[in-house]
Short mmCIF file of C-alpha atoms in Angstrom, two decimals:
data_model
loop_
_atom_site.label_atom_id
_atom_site.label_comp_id
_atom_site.label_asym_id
_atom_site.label_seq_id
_atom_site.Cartn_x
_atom_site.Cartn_y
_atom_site.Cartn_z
CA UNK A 1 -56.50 -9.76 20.51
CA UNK A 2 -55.01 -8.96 16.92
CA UNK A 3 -51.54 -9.99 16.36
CA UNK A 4 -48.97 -7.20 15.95
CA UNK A 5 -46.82 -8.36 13.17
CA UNK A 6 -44.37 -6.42 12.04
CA UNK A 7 -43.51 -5.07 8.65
CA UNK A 8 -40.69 -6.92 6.49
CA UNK A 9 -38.25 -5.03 5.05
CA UNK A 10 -39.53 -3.60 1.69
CA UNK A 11 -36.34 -4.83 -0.09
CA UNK A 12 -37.00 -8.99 0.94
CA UNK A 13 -41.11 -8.27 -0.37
CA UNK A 14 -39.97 -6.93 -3.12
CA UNK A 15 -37.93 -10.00 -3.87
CA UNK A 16 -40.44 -12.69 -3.02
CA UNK A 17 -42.72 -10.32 -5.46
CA UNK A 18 -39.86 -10.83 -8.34
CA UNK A 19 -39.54 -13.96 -7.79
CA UNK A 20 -43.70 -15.08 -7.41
CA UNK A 21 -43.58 -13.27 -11.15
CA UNK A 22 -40.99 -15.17 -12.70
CA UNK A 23 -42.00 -18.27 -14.05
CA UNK A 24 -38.30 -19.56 -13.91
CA UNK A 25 -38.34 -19.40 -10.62
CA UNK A 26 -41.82 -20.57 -9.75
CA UNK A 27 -40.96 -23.59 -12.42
CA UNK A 28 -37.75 -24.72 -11.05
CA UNK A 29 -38.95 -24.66 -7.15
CA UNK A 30 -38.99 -27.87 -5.74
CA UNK A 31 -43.18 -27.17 -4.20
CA UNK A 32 -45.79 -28.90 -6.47
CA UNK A 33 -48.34 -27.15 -4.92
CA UNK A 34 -47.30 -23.97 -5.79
CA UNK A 35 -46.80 -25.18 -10.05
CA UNK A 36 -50.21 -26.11 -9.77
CA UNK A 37 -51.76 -23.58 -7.68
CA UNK A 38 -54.75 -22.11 -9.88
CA UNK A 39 -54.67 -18.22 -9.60
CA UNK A 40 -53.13 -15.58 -8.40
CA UNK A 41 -50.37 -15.95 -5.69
CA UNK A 42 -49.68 -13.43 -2.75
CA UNK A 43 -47.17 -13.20 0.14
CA UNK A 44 -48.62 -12.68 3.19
CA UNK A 45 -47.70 -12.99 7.15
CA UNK A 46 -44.26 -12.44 6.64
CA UNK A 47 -42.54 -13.60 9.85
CA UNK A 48 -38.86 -12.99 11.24
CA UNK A 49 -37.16 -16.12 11.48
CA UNK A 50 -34.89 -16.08 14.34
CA UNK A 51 -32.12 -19.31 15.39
CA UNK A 52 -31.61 -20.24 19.00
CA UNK A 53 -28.50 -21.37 19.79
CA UNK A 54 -26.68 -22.38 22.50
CA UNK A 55 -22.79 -22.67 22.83
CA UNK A 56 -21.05 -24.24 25.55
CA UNK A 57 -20.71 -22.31 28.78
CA UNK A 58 -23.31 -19.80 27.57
CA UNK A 59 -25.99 -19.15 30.63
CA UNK A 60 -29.06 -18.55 27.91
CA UNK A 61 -29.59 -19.15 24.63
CA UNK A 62 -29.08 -16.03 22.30
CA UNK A 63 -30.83 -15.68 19.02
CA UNK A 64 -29.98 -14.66 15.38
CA UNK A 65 -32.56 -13.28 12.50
CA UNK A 66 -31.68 -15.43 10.06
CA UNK A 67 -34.83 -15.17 7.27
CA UNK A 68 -38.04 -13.53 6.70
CA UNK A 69 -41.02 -15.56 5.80
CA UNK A 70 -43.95 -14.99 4.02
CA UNK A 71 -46.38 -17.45 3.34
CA UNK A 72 -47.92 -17.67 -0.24
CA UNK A 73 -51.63 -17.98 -0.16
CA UNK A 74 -53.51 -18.93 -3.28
CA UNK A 75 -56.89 -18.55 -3.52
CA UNK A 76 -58.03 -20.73 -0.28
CA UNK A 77 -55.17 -21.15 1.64
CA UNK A 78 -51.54 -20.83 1.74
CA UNK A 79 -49.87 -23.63 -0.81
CA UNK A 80 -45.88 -22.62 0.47
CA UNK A 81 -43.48 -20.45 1.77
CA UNK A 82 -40.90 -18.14 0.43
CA UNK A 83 -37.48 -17.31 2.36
CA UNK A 84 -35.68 -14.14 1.86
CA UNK A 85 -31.76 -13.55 3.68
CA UNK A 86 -29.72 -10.81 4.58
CA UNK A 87 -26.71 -10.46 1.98
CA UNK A 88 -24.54 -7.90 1.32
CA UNK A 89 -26.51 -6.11 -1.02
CA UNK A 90 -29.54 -6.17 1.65
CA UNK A 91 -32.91 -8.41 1.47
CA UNK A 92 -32.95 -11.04 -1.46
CA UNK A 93 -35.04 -14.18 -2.22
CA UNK A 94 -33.53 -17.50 -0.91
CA UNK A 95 -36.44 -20.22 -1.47
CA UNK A 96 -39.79 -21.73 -1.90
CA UNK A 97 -40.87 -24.60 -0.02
CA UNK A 98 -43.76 -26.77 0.82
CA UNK A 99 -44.36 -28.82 3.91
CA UNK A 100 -46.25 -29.32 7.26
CA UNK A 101 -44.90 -26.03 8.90
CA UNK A 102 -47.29 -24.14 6.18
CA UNK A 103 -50.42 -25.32 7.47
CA UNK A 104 -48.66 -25.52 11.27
CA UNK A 105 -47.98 -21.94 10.70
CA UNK A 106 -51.04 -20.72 9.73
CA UNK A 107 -52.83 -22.53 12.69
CA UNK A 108 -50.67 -21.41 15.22
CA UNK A 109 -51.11 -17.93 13.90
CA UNK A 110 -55.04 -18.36 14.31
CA UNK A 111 -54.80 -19.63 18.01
CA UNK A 112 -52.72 -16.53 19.14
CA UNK A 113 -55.15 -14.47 17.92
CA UNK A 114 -57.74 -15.42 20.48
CA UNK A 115 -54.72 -15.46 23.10
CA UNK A 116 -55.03 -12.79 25.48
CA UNK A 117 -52.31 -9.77 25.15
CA UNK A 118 -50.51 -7.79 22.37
CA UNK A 119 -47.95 -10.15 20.97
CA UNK A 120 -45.35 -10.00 18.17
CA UNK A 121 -45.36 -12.93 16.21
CA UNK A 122 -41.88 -14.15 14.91
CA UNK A 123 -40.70 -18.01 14.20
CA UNK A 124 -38.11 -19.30 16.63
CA UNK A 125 -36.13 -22.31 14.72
CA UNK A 126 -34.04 -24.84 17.01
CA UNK A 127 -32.06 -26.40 14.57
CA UNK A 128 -30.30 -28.56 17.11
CA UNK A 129 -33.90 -30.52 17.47
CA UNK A 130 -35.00 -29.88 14.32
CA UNK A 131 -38.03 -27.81 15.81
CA UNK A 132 -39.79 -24.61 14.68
CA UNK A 133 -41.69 -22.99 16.80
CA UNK A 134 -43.77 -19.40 17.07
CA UNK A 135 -42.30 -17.07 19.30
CA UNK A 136 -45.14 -14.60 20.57
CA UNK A 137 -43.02 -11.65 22.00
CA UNK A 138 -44.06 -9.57 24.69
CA UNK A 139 -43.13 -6.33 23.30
CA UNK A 140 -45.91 -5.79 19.99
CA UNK A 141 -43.67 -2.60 19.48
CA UNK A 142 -40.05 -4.15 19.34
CA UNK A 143 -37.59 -4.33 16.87
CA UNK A 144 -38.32 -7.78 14.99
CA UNK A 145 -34.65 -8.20 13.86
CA UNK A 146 -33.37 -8.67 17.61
CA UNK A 147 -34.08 -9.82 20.95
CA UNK A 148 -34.07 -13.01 22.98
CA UNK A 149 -37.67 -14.24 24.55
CA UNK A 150 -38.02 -12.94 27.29
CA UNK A 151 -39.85 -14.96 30.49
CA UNK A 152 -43.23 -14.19 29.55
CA UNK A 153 -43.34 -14.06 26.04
CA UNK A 154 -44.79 -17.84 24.74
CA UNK A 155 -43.49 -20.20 22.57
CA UNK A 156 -45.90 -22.60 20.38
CA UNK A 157 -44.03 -25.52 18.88
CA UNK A 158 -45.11 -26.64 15.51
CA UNK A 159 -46.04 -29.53 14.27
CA UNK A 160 -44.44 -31.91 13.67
CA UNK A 161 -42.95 -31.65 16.73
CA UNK A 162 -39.98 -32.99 18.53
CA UNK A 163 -40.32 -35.94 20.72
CA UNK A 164 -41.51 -34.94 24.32
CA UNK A 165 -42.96 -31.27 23.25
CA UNK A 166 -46.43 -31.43 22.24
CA UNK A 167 -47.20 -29.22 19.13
CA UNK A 168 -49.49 -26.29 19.41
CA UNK A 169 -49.24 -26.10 23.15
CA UNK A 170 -48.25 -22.69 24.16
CA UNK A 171 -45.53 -22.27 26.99
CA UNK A 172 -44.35 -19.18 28.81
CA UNK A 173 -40.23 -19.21 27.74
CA UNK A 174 -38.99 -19.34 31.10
CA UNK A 175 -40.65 -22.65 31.04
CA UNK A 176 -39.77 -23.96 28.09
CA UNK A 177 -35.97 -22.73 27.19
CA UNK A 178 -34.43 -24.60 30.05
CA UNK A 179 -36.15 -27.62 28.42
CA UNK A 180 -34.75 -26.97 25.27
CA UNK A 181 -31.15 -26.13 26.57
CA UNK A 182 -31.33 -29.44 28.41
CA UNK A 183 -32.14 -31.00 25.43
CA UNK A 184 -29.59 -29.42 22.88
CA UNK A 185 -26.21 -30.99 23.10
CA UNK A 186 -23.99 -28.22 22.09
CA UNK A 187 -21.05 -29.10 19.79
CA UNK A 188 -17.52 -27.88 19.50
CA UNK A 189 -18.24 -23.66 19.24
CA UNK A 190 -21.43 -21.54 19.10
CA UNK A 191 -24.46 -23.27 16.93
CA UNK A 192 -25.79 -19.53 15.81
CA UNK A 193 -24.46 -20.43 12.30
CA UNK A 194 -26.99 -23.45 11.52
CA UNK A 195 -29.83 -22.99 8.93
CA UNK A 196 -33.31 -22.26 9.96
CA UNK A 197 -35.59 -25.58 9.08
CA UNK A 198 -37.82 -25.06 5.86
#
C-alpha cells in the first residue's frame, strides 16, 4: 500500500532549495558525497522528525517536531540529507549530512510500502539511545507536526541500531515504547529539548 507522506511546509523546501543552489553552502557542508555528487540534486521524502522524550514521573512518552527531512537524491540514489527547523521567522535550513540513516531511511521507506495499511511516515528520534527510528502512524490523514504513536501505529528502528533492538524489524508501539521507556534513564527535568540524531 502507498505511503501517505505528508507535505512539508513550503517555507523549509524552499530553504533546502536555496541552499542545494548555493555553492557556499553545498561547499562548506561537512558530506563528501554530496561535493562530488555528479548532476543534478533534488529533495525528496521529506519526513517530520519528531523527539521522544520521557521526563520523570511522566506515564508515556510525549513527542516534539523538531526538523523536517528531506533526503537529497542524485542521480541513483540519495547521497545525504538536509534538515530544516522551526525559528521565529518560520521554516529555515539547518544542515546537510551524510551517514548510515540515508540508506537506512530509504530502505525502511521501501519495506512499508509493501506493509499492509495506510500509514504516515514520520522519523521518531530517541536521543536518550541514540536511535532513529520510522514511525508509521495510523492516521495517513493527521497532522504531521503533532501526535504521540499511538498502540497500533509501528515503529522500524534504523540501522545502526541500539543494542538489544534489531534494525528494520517493525513493532506495533504498544510493544515497543515500554521497551524504550525502560531503557531511557531520564535525567534531572523533561529530555524534549535534546537534538534529533543526524
Amino acid at each position: 500500500m502507498p505511503l501517505h507522506v505528508p507535505p512539508a511546509p513550503a517555507p523549509a523546501l524552499r530553504s533546502v532549495l536555496a541552499a542545494l543552489g548555493s555553492p557556499t553552502a553545498v561547499r562548506e557542508a561537512r558530506t563528501p558525497a554530496l561535493r562530488s555528487a555528479q548532476g543534478p540534486l533534488s529533495p525528496e521524502h521529506p519526513l517530520p522528525v519528531h523527539v521522544l522524550g520521557v521526563a520523570p514521573g511522566d506515564l508515556a512518552p510525549a513527542t516534539r517536531l523538531a526538523a523536517w527531512r528531506f533526503q537529497i537524491r542524485s542521480t541513483e540514489r540519495a547521497v545525504a540529507a538536509a534538515d530544516t527547523m522551526l525559528t521565529a521567522d518560520g521554516w529555515t535550513f539547518s544542515h546537510f549530512f551524510e551517514g548510515p540513516y540515508i540508506a537506512s531511511t530509504e530502505l525502511a521507506l521501501r519495506q512499508a510500502e509493501g506493509m499492509s495499511g495506510p500509514y504516515q511516515p514520520r522519523l521518531l528520534s530517541i536521543p536518550n539511545l541514540y536511535m532513529l527510528a520510522l514511525w508509521l502512524h495510523g492516521d495517513p490523514t493527521a497532522d504531521a507536526s503533532c501526535g504521540a504513536p499511538g498502540p497500533d501505529d509501528v515503529l522500524v528502528p534504523l540501522s545502526p541500531a541500539p543494542p538489544g533492538f534489531a534494525a528494520h524489524r517493525p513493532h506495533r508501539a504498544a510493544d515497543l515504547l515500554p521497551v524504550i521507556t525502560t531503557r531511557i534513564t531520564p535525567g534531572p527535568g523533561p529530555l524534549l529539548g535534546s537534538p534529533a540524531p543526524a
